[in-house]
């Protein structure tokens, strides 16, 4: 008989996780459950639905040669911006070619450059962000199932009927 012991990843403190993408290079990933991320993502989806509707994407009237289409920001660019703004929050061990040996601070623009060079970072960041959000939801459900701890106060239960102070009774007149 063999035993298999699986070890869950370490808890994601503050809804973030550091992930090593290369030896000595780490990126800090935030949760896909972040309300700002979710709101921005929904905005992008609404934008894309309007564009699709305007140009008849998915219908017989769609013409991919339409001259206006290239002028519209691509969905890919918007999603990369979204990830660089709300999902990838920081990094360690990233240097600029002009300044070797000196860590460069994370910015959204530099995050986009990283994704251009390493597209796998985009997909990895989304996967980890989704995992963080899922684990947070699971922890919340587990916490909700636990009974409340007893307190030093009196027992809870049905309240006693209270009396109204004298003179507070209303009299109905017909």
JSON list of C-alpha atoms in Angstrom, two decimals:
[
{"chain": "A", "resi": 1, "resn": "UNK", "atom": "CA", "xyz": [0.00, 0.00, 0.00]},
{"chain": "A", "resi": 2, "resn": "UNK", "atom": "CA", "xyz": [1.25, 3.48, -0.88]},
{"chain": "A", "resi": 3, "resn": "UNK", "atom": "CA", "xyz": [0.23, 6.75, 0.68]},
{"chain": "A", "resi": 4, "resn": "UNK", "atom": "CA", "xyz": [0.03, 9.97, -1.22]},
{"chain": "A", "resi": 5, "resn": "UNK", "atom": "CA", "xyz": [0.16, 13.18, 0.76]},
{"chain": "A", "resi": 6, "resn": "UNK", "atom": "CA", "xyz": [-0.72, 16.27, -1.18]},
{"chain": "A", "resi": 7, "resn": "UNK", "atom": "CA", "xyz": [0.31, 19.61, 0.17]},
{"chain": "A", "resi": 8, "resn": "UNK", "atom": "CA", "xyz": [-1.90, 22.59, -0.56]},
{"chain": "A", "resi": 9, "resn": "UNK", "atom": "CA", "xyz": [-0.20, 25.77, -1.68]},
{"chain": "A", "resi": 10, "resn": "UNK", "atom": "CA", "xyz": [0.57, 28.25, 1.07]},
{"chain": "A", "resi": 11, "resn": "UNK", "atom": "CA", "xyz": [-2.26, 30.55, 2.01]},
{"chain": "A", "resi": 12, "resn": "UNK", "atom": "CA", "xyz": [-2.47, 33.63, -0.15]},
{"chain": "A", "resi": 13, "resn": "UNK", "atom": "CA", "xyz": [-1.88, 36.45, 2.29]},
{"chain": "A", "resi": 14, "resn": "UNK", "atom": "CA", "xyz": [-3.95, 39.53, 1.49]},
{"chain": "A", "resi": 15, "resn": "UNK", "atom": "CA", "xyz": [-5.26, 37.88, -1.68]},
{"chain": "A", "resi": 16, "resn": "UNK", "atom": "CA", "xyz": [-1.86, 37.83, -3.40]},
{"chain": "A", "resi": 17, "resn": "UNK", "atom": "CA", "xyz": [0.80, 35.27, -4.19]},
{"chain": "A", "resi": 18, "resn": "UNK", "atom": "CA", "xyz": [4.44, 35.54, -5.29]},
{"chain": "A", "resi": 19, "resn": "UNK", "atom": "CA", "xyz": [5.16, 33.26, -8.23]},
{"chain": "A", "resi": 20, "resn": "UNK", "atom": "CA", "xyz": [8.60, 32.37, -9.58]},
{"chain": "A", "resi": 21, "resn": "UNK", "atom": "CA", "xyz": [8.51, 32.55, -13.39]},
{"chain": "A", "resi": 22, "resn": "UNK", "atom": "CA", "xyz": [12.26, 32.06, -13.88]},
{"chain": "A", "resi": 23, "resn": "UNK", "atom": "CA", "xyz": [15.10, 31.37, -11.44]},
{"chain": "A", "resi": 24, "resn": "UNK", "atom": "CA", "xyz": [15.45, 34.57, -9.41]},
{"chain": "A", "resi": 25, "resn": "UNK", "atom": "CA", "xyz": [12.46, 36.26, -11.08]},
{"chain": "A", "resi": 26, "resn": "UNK", "atom": "CA", "xyz": [9.16, 36.51, -9.21]},
{"chain": "A", "resi": 27, "resn": "UNK", "atom": "CA", "xyz": [5.91, 38.27, -9.94]},
{"chain": "A", "resi": 28, "resn": "UNK", "atom": "CA", "xyz": [3.27, 39.21, -7.39]},
{"chain": "A", "resi": 29, "resn": "UNK", "atom": "CA", "xyz": [-0.19, 38.09, -8.51]},
{"chain": "A", "resi": 30, "resn": "UNK", "atom": "CA", "xyz": [-3.47, 39.53, -7.23]},
{"chain": "A", "resi": 31, "resn": "UNK", "atom": "CA", "xyz": [-6.89, 37.88, -7.10]},
{"chain": "A", "resi": 32, "resn": "UNK", "atom": "CA", "xyz": [-9.31, 37.68, -10.00]},
{"chain": "A", "resi": 33, "resn": "UNK", "atom": "CA", "xyz": [-11.95, 38.24, -7.33]},
{"chain": "A", "resi": 34, "resn": "UNK", "atom": "CA", "xyz": [-10.77, 41.83, -6.92]},
{"chain": "A", "resi": 35, "resn": "UNK", "atom": "CA", "xyz": [-13.86, 44.02, -7.52]},
{"chain": "A", "resi": 36, "resn": "UNK", "atom": "CA", "xyz": [-11.85, 46.50, -9.62]},
{"chain": "A", "resi": 37, "resn": "UNK", "atom": "CA", "xyz": [-10.61, 43.68, -11.85]},
{"chain": "A", "resi": 38, "resn": "UNK", "atom": "CA", "xyz": [-14.12, 42.26, -12.24]},
{"chain": "A", "resi": 39, "resn": "UNK", "atom": "CA", "xyz": [-15.61, 45.67, -13.03]},
{"chain": "A", "resi": 40, "resn": "UNK", "atom": "CA", "xyz": [-12.90, 46.53, -15.57]},
{"chain": "A", "resi": 41, "resn": "UNK", "atom": "CA", "xyz": [-13.27, 43.07, -17.17]},
{"chain": "A", "resi": 42, "resn": "UNK", "atom": "CA", "xyz": [-17.05, 43.53, -17.48]},
{"chain": "A", "resi": 43, "resn": "UNK", "atom": "CA", "xyz": [-16.48, 46.92, -19.11]},
{"chain": "A", "resi": 44, "resn": "UNK", "atom": "CA", "xyz": [-14.16, 45.34, -21.69]},
{"chain": "A", "resi": 45, "resn": "UNK", "atom": "CA", "xyz": [-16.73, 42.62, -22.42]},
{"chain": "A", "resi": 46, "resn": "UNK", "atom": "CA", "xyz": [-19.48, 45.23, -22.94]},
{"chain": "A", "resi": 47, "resn": "UNK", "atom": "CA", "xyz": [-17.18, 47.20, -25.24]},
{"chain": "A", "resi": 48, "resn": "UNK", "atom": "CA", "xyz": [-16.43, 44.09, -27.27]},
{"chain": "A", "resi": 49, "resn": "UNK", "atom": "CA", "xyz": [-20.13, 43.18, -27.51]},
{"chain": "A", "resi": 50, "resn": "UNK", "atom": "CA", "xyz": [-20.92, 46.67, -28.87]},
{"chain": "A", "resi": 51, "resn": "UNK", "atom": "CA", "xyz": [-18.11, 46.45, -31.43]},
{"chain": "A", "resi": 52, "resn": "UNK", "atom": "CA", "xyz": [-19.21, 42.95, -32.50]},
{"chain": "A", "resi": 53, "resn": "UNK", "atom": "CA", "xyz": [-22.78, 44.14, -32.87]},
{"chain": "A", "resi": 54, "resn": "UNK", "atom": "CA", "xyz": [-21.78, 47.26, -34.80]},
{"chain": "A", "resi": 55, "resn": "UNK", "atom": "CA", "xyz": [-19.78, 45.33, -37.38]},
{"chain": "A", "resi": 56, "resn": "UNK", "atom": "CA", "xyz": [-22.02, 42.27, -37.51]},
{"chain": "A", "resi": 57, "resn": "UNK", "atom": "CA", "xyz": [-19.45, 39.81, -36.18]},
{"chain": "A", "resi": 58, "resn": "UNK", "atom": "CA", "xyz": [-20.87, 36.30, -36.46]},
{"chain": "A", "resi": 59, "resn": "UNK", "atom": "CA", "xyz": [-23.39, 37.23, -39.14]},
{"chain": "A", "resi": 60, "resn": "UNK", "atom": "CA", "xyz": [-23.41, 36.99, -42.93]},
{"chain": "A", "resi": 61, "resn": "UNK", "atom": "CA", "xyz": [-22.99, 40.78, -43.09]},
{"chain": "A", "resi": 62, "resn": "UNK", "atom": "CA", "xyz": [-19.59, 40.73, -41.37]},
{"chain": "A", "resi": 63, "resn": "UNK", "atom": "CA", "xyz": [-16.74, 41.99, -43.56]},
{"chain": "A", "resi": 64, "resn": "UNK", "atom": "CA", "xyz": [-13.26, 41.57, -42.01]},
{"chain": "A", "resi": 65, "resn": "UNK", "atom": "CA", "xyz": [-11.85, 43.92, -44.65]},
{"chain": "A", "resi": 66, "resn": "UNK", "atom": "CA", "xyz": [-13.83, 46.84, -43.19]},
{"chain": "A", "resi": 67, "resn": "UNK", "atom": "CA", "xyz": [-11.45, 49.80, -43.00]},
{"chain": "A", "resi": 68, "resn": "UNK", "atom": "CA", "xyz": [-12.68, 50.94, -39.56]},
{"chain": "A", "resi": 69, "resn": "UNK", "atom": "CA", "xyz": [-11.94, 47.70, -37.71]},
{"chain": "A", "resi": 70, "resn": "UNK", "atom": "CA", "xyz": [-8.13, 48.18, -37.39]},
{"chain": "A", "resi": 71, "resn": "UNK", "atom": "CA", "xyz": [-8.75, 51.56, -35.70]},
{"chain": "A", "resi": 72, "resn": "UNK", "atom": "CA", "xyz": [-10.51, 49.86, -32.78]},
{"chain": "A", "resi": 73, "resn": "UNK", "atom": "CA", "xyz": [-8.34, 48.80, -29.86]},
{"chain": "A", "resi": 74, "resn": "UNK", "atom": "CA", "xyz": [-8.02, 45.03, -29.96]},
{"chain": "A", "resi": 75, "resn": "UNK", "atom": "CA", "xyz": [-9.54, 42.85, -27.28]},
{"chain": "A", "resi": 76, "resn": "UNK", "atom": "CA", "xyz": [-6.10, 41.30, -26.72]},
{"chain": "A", "resi": 77, "resn": "UNK", "atom": "CA", "xyz": [-4.55, 44.69, -25.93]},
{"chain": "A", "resi": 78, "resn": "UNK", "atom": "CA", "xyz": [-7.36, 45.56, -23.53]},
{"chain": "A", "resi": 79, "resn": "UNK", "atom": "CA", "xyz": [-7.02, 42.24, -21.69]},
{"chain": "A", "resi": 80, "resn": "UNK", "atom": "CA", "xyz": [-3.25, 42.57, -21.41]},
{"chain": "A", "resi": 81, "resn": "UNK", "atom": "CA", "xyz": [-3.77, 46.07, -19.98]},
{"chain": "A", "resi": 82, "resn": "UNK", "atom": "CA", "xyz": [-6.28, 44.63, -17.53]},
{"chain": "A", "resi": 83, "resn": "UNK", "atom": "CA", "xyz": [-3.88, 41.94, -16.30]},
{"chain": "A", "resi": 84, "resn": "UNK", "atom": "CA", "xyz": [-0.97, 44.38, -16.01]},
{"chain": "A", "resi": 85, "resn": "UNK", "atom": "CA", "xyz": [-3.12, 46.82, -14.03]},
{"chain": "A", "resi": 86, "resn": "UNK", "atom": "CA", "xyz": [-5.04, 44.53, -11.66]},
{"chain": "A", "resi": 87, "resn": "UNK", "atom": "CA", "xyz": [-3.45, 41.06, -11.65]},
{"chain": "A", "resi": 88, "resn": "UNK", "atom": "CA", "xyz": [0.32, 41.53, -11.91]},
{"chain": "A", "resi": 89, "resn": "UNK", "atom": "CA", "xyz": [1.04, 43.84, -8.99]},
{"chain": "A", "resi": 90, "resn": "UNK", "atom": "CA", "xyz": [4.83, 43.76, -8.54]},
{"chain": "A", "resi": 91, "resn": "UNK", "atom": "CA", "xyz": [7.96, 41.85, -9.42]},
{"chain": "A", "resi": 92, "resn": "UNK", "atom": "CA", "xyz": [11.44, 41.02, -8.19]},
{"chain": "A", "resi": 93, "resn": "UNK", "atom": "CA", "xyz": [14.54, 40.17, -10.19]},
{"chain": "A", "resi": 94, "resn": "UNK", "atom": "CA", "xyz": [13.60, 42.00, -13.40]},
{"chain": "A", "resi": 95, "resn": "UNK", "atom": "CA", "xyz": [16.26, 44.25, -14.90]},
{"chain": "A", "resi": 96, "resn": "UNK", "atom": "CA", "xyz": [16.37, 46.56, -17.89]},
{"chain": "A", "resi": 97, "resn": "UNK", "atom": "CA", "xyz": [18.97, 45.76, -20.55]},
{"chain": "A", "resi": 98, "resn": "UNK", "atom": "CA", "xyz": [20.40, 49.29, -20.19]},
{"chain": "A", "resi": 99, "resn": "UNK", "atom": "CA", "xyz": [20.99, 48.80, -16.44]},
{"chain": "A", "resi": 100, "resn": "UNK", "atom": "CA", "xyz": [22.11, 45.21, -15.79]},
{"chain": "A", "resi": 101, "resn": "UNK", "atom": "CA", "xyz": [22.28, 44.16, -12.15]},
{"chain": "A", "resi": 102, "resn": "UNK", "atom": "CA", "xyz": [19.75, 46.78, -11.03]},
{"chain": "A", "resi": 103, "resn": "UNK", "atom": "CA", "xyz": [16.14, 45.70, -10.34]},
{"chain": "A", "resi": 104, "resn": "UNK", "atom": "CA", "xyz": [13.65, 47.89, -12.16]},
{"chain": "A", "resi": 105, "resn": "UNK", "atom": "CA", "xyz": [10.39, 48.75, -10.41]},
{"chain": "A", "resi": 106, "resn": "UNK", "atom": "CA", "xyz": [7.15, 47.31, -11.78]},
{"chain": "A", "resi": 107, "resn": "UNK", "atom": "CA", "xyz": [4.89, 49.52, -13.85]},
{"chain": "A", "resi": 108, "resn": "UNK", "atom": "CA", "xyz": [1.92, 48.63, -16.03]},
{"chain": "A", "resi": 109, "resn": "UNK", "atom": "CA", "xyz": [3.87, 49.60, -19.16]},
{"chain": "A", "resi": 110, "resn": "UNK", "atom": "CA", "xyz": [6.84, 47.40, -18.17]},
{"chain": "A", "resi": 111, "resn": "UNK", "atom": "CA", "xyz": [4.41, 44.58, -17.43]},
{"chain": "A", "resi": 112, "resn": "UNK", "atom": "CA", "xyz": [3.15, 44.83, -21.01]},
{"chain": "A", "resi": 113, "resn": "UNK", "atom": "CA", "xyz": [6.73, 44.58, -22.29]},
{"chain": "A", "resi": 114, "resn": "UNK", "atom": "CA", "xyz": [7.23, 41.44, -20.21]},
{"chain": "A", "resi": 115, "resn": "UNK", "atom": "CA", "xyz": [4.09, 39.87, -21.70]},
{"chain": "A", "resi": 116, "resn": "UNK", "atom": "CA", "xyz": [5.22, 40.76, -25.23]},
{"chain": "A", "resi": 117, "resn": "UNK", "atom": "CA", "xyz": [8.50, 38.91, -24.54]},
{"chain": "A", "resi": 118, "resn": "UNK", "atom": "CA", "xyz": [6.90, 36.12, -22.48]},
{"chain": "A", "resi": 119, "resn": "UNK", "atom": "CA", "xyz": [3.22, 35.59, -23.43]},
{"chain": "A", "resi": 120, "resn": "UNK", "atom": "CA", "xyz": [3.10, 32.60, -21.07]},
{"chain": "A", "resi": 121, "resn": "UNK", "atom": "CA", "xyz": [3.30, 35.03, -18.13]},
{"chain": "A", "resi": 122, "resn": "UNK", "atom": "CA", "xyz": [-0.12, 36.43, -19.11]},
{"chain": "A", "resi": 123, "resn": "UNK", "atom": "CA", "xyz": [-1.79, 33.02, -19.01]},
{"chain": "A", "resi": 124, "resn": "UNK", "atom": "CA", "xyz": [0.04, 31.96, -15.86]},
{"chain": "A", "resi": 125, "resn": "UNK", "atom": "CA", "xyz": [-0.97, 35.18, -14.09]},
{"chain": "A", "resi": 126, "resn": "UNK", "atom": "CA", "xyz": [-4.63, 34.65, -15.03]},
{"chain": "A", "resi": 127, "resn": "UNK", "atom": "CA", "xyz": [-4.55, 31.04, -13.86]},
{"chain": "A", "resi": 128, "resn": "UNK", "atom": "CA", "xyz": [-2.99, 31.93, -10.49]},
{"chain": "A", "resi": 129, "resn": "UNK", "atom": "CA", "xyz": [-5.35, 34.92, -10.04]},
{"chain": "A", "resi": 130, "resn": "UNK", "atom": "CA", "xyz": [-8.31, 32.63, -10.63]},
{"chain": "A", "resi": 131, "resn": "UNK", "atom": "CA", "xyz": [-6.91, 30.09, -8.16]},
{"chain": "A", "resi": 132, "resn": "UNK", "atom": "CA", "xyz": [-6.51, 32.79, -5.50]},
{"chain": "A", "resi": 133, "resn": "UNK", "atom": "CA", "xyz": [-10.12, 33.90, -6.00]},
{"chain": "A", "resi": 134, "resn": "UNK", "atom": "CA", "xyz": [-11.42, 30.32, -5.88]},
{"chain": "A", "resi": 135, "resn": "UNK", "atom": "CA", "xyz": [-9.54, 29.54, -2.68]},
{"chain": "A", "resi": 136, "resn": "UNK", "atom": "CA", "xyz": [-10.82, 32.74, -1.08]},
{"chain": "A", "resi": 137, "resn": "UNK", "atom": "CA", "xyz": [-14.40, 31.74, -1.94]},
{"chain": "A", "resi": 138, "resn": "UNK", "atom": "CA", "xyz": [-13.84, 28.26, -0.50]},
{"chain": "A", "resi": 139, "resn": "UNK", "atom": "CA", "xyz": [-12.45, 29.71, 2.74]},
{"chain": "A", "resi": 140, "resn": "UNK", "atom": "CA", "xyz": [-15.44, 32.04, 3.01]},
{"chain": "A", "resi": 141, "resn": "UNK", "atom": "CA", "xyz": [-17.86, 29.13, 2.55]},
{"chain": "A", "resi": 142, "resn": "UNK", "atom": "CA", "xyz": [-16.03, 27.04, 5.15]},
{"chain": "A", "resi": 143, "resn": "UNK", "atom": "CA", "xyz": [-16.10, 29.95, 7.59]},
{"chain": "A", "resi": 144, "resn": "UNK", "atom": "CA", "xyz": [-19.82, 30.50, 7.00]},
{"chain": "A", "resi": 145, "resn": "UNK", "atom": "CA", "xyz": [-20.55, 26.84, 7.90]},
{"chain": "A", "resi": 146, "resn": "UNK", "atom": "CA", "xyz": [-18.80, 27.05, 11.27]},
{"chain": "A", "resi": 147, "resn": "UNK", "atom": "CA", "xyz": [-21.01, 27.76, 14.28]},
{"chain": "A", "resi": 148, "resn": "UNK", "atom": "CA", "xyz": [-20.41, 30.94, 16.20]},
{"chain": "A", "resi": 149, "resn": "UNK", "atom": "CA", "xyz": [-18.32, 30.66, 19.33]},
{"chain": "A", "resi": 150, "resn": "UNK", "atom": "CA", "xyz": [-20.20, 31.05, 22.62]},
{"chain": "A", "resi": 151, "resn": "UNK", "atom": "CA", "xyz": [-19.85, 34.41, 24.32]},
{"chain": "A", "resi": 152, "resn": "UNK", "atom": "CA", "xyz": [-19.76, 35.44, 27.94]},
{"chain": "A", "resi": 153, "resn": "UNK", "atom": "CA", "xyz": [-23.19, 37.04, 27.59]},
{"chain": "A", "resi": 154, "resn": "UNK", "atom": "CA", "xyz": [-26.56, 35.47, 28.27]},
{"chain": "A", "resi": 155, "resn": "UNK", "atom": "CA", "xyz": [-28.14, 32.83, 26.12]},
{"chain": "A", "resi": 156, "resn": "UNK", "atom": "CA", "xyz": [-29.91, 33.94, 23.02]},
{"chain": "A", "resi": 157, "resn": "UNK", "atom": "CA", "xyz": [-33.47, 32.96, 22.42]},
{"chain": "A", "resi": 158, "resn": "UNK", "atom": "CA", "xyz": [-36.95, 34.34, 22.22]},
{"chain": "A", "resi": 159, "resn": "UNK", "atom": "CA", "xyz": [-37.17, 37.84, 23.65]},
{"chain": "A", "resi": 160, "resn": "UNK", "atom": "CA", "xyz": [-39.47, 38.66, 26.52]},
{"chain": "A", "resi": 161, "resn": "UNK", "atom": "CA", "xyz": [-42.42, 40.88, 25.92]},
{"chain": "A", "resi": 162, "resn": "UNK", "atom": "CA", "xyz": [-41.82, 44.41, 27.13]},
{"chain": "A", "resi": 163, "resn": "UNK", "atom": "CA", "xyz": [-44.30, 46.72, 28.75]},
{"chain": "A", "resi": 164, "resn": "UNK", "atom": "CA", "xyz": [-45.02, 50.14, 27.38]},
{"chain": "A", "resi": 165, "resn": "UNK", "atom": "CA", "xyz": [-44.34, 53.06, 29.69]},
{"chain": "A", "resi": 166, "resn": "UNK", "atom": "CA", "xyz": [-47.43, 54.65, 31.25]},
{"chain": "A", "resi": 167, "resn": "UNK", "atom": "CA", "xyz": [-49.15, 57.18, 29.07]},
{"chain": "A", "resi": 168, "resn": "UNK", "atom": "CA", "xyz": [-47.72, 55.77, 25.84]},
{"chain": "A", "resi": 169, "resn": "UNK", "atom": "CA", "xyz": [-50.78, 53.72, 24.96]},
{"chain": "A", "resi": 170, "resn": "UNK", "atom": "CA", "xyz": [-52.77, 55.10, 22.13]},
{"chain": "A", "resi": 171, "resn": "UNK", "atom": "CA", "xyz": [-56.52, 55.26, 22.36]},
{"chain": "A", "resi": 172, "resn": "UNK", "atom": "CA", "xyz": [-58.55, 54.73, 19.26]},
{"chain": "A", "resi": 173, "resn": "UNK", "atom": "CA", "xyz": [-61.70, 56.79, 19.04]},
{"chain": "A", "resi": 174, "resn": "UNK", "atom": "CA", "xyz": [-64.43, 56.00, 16.64]}
]
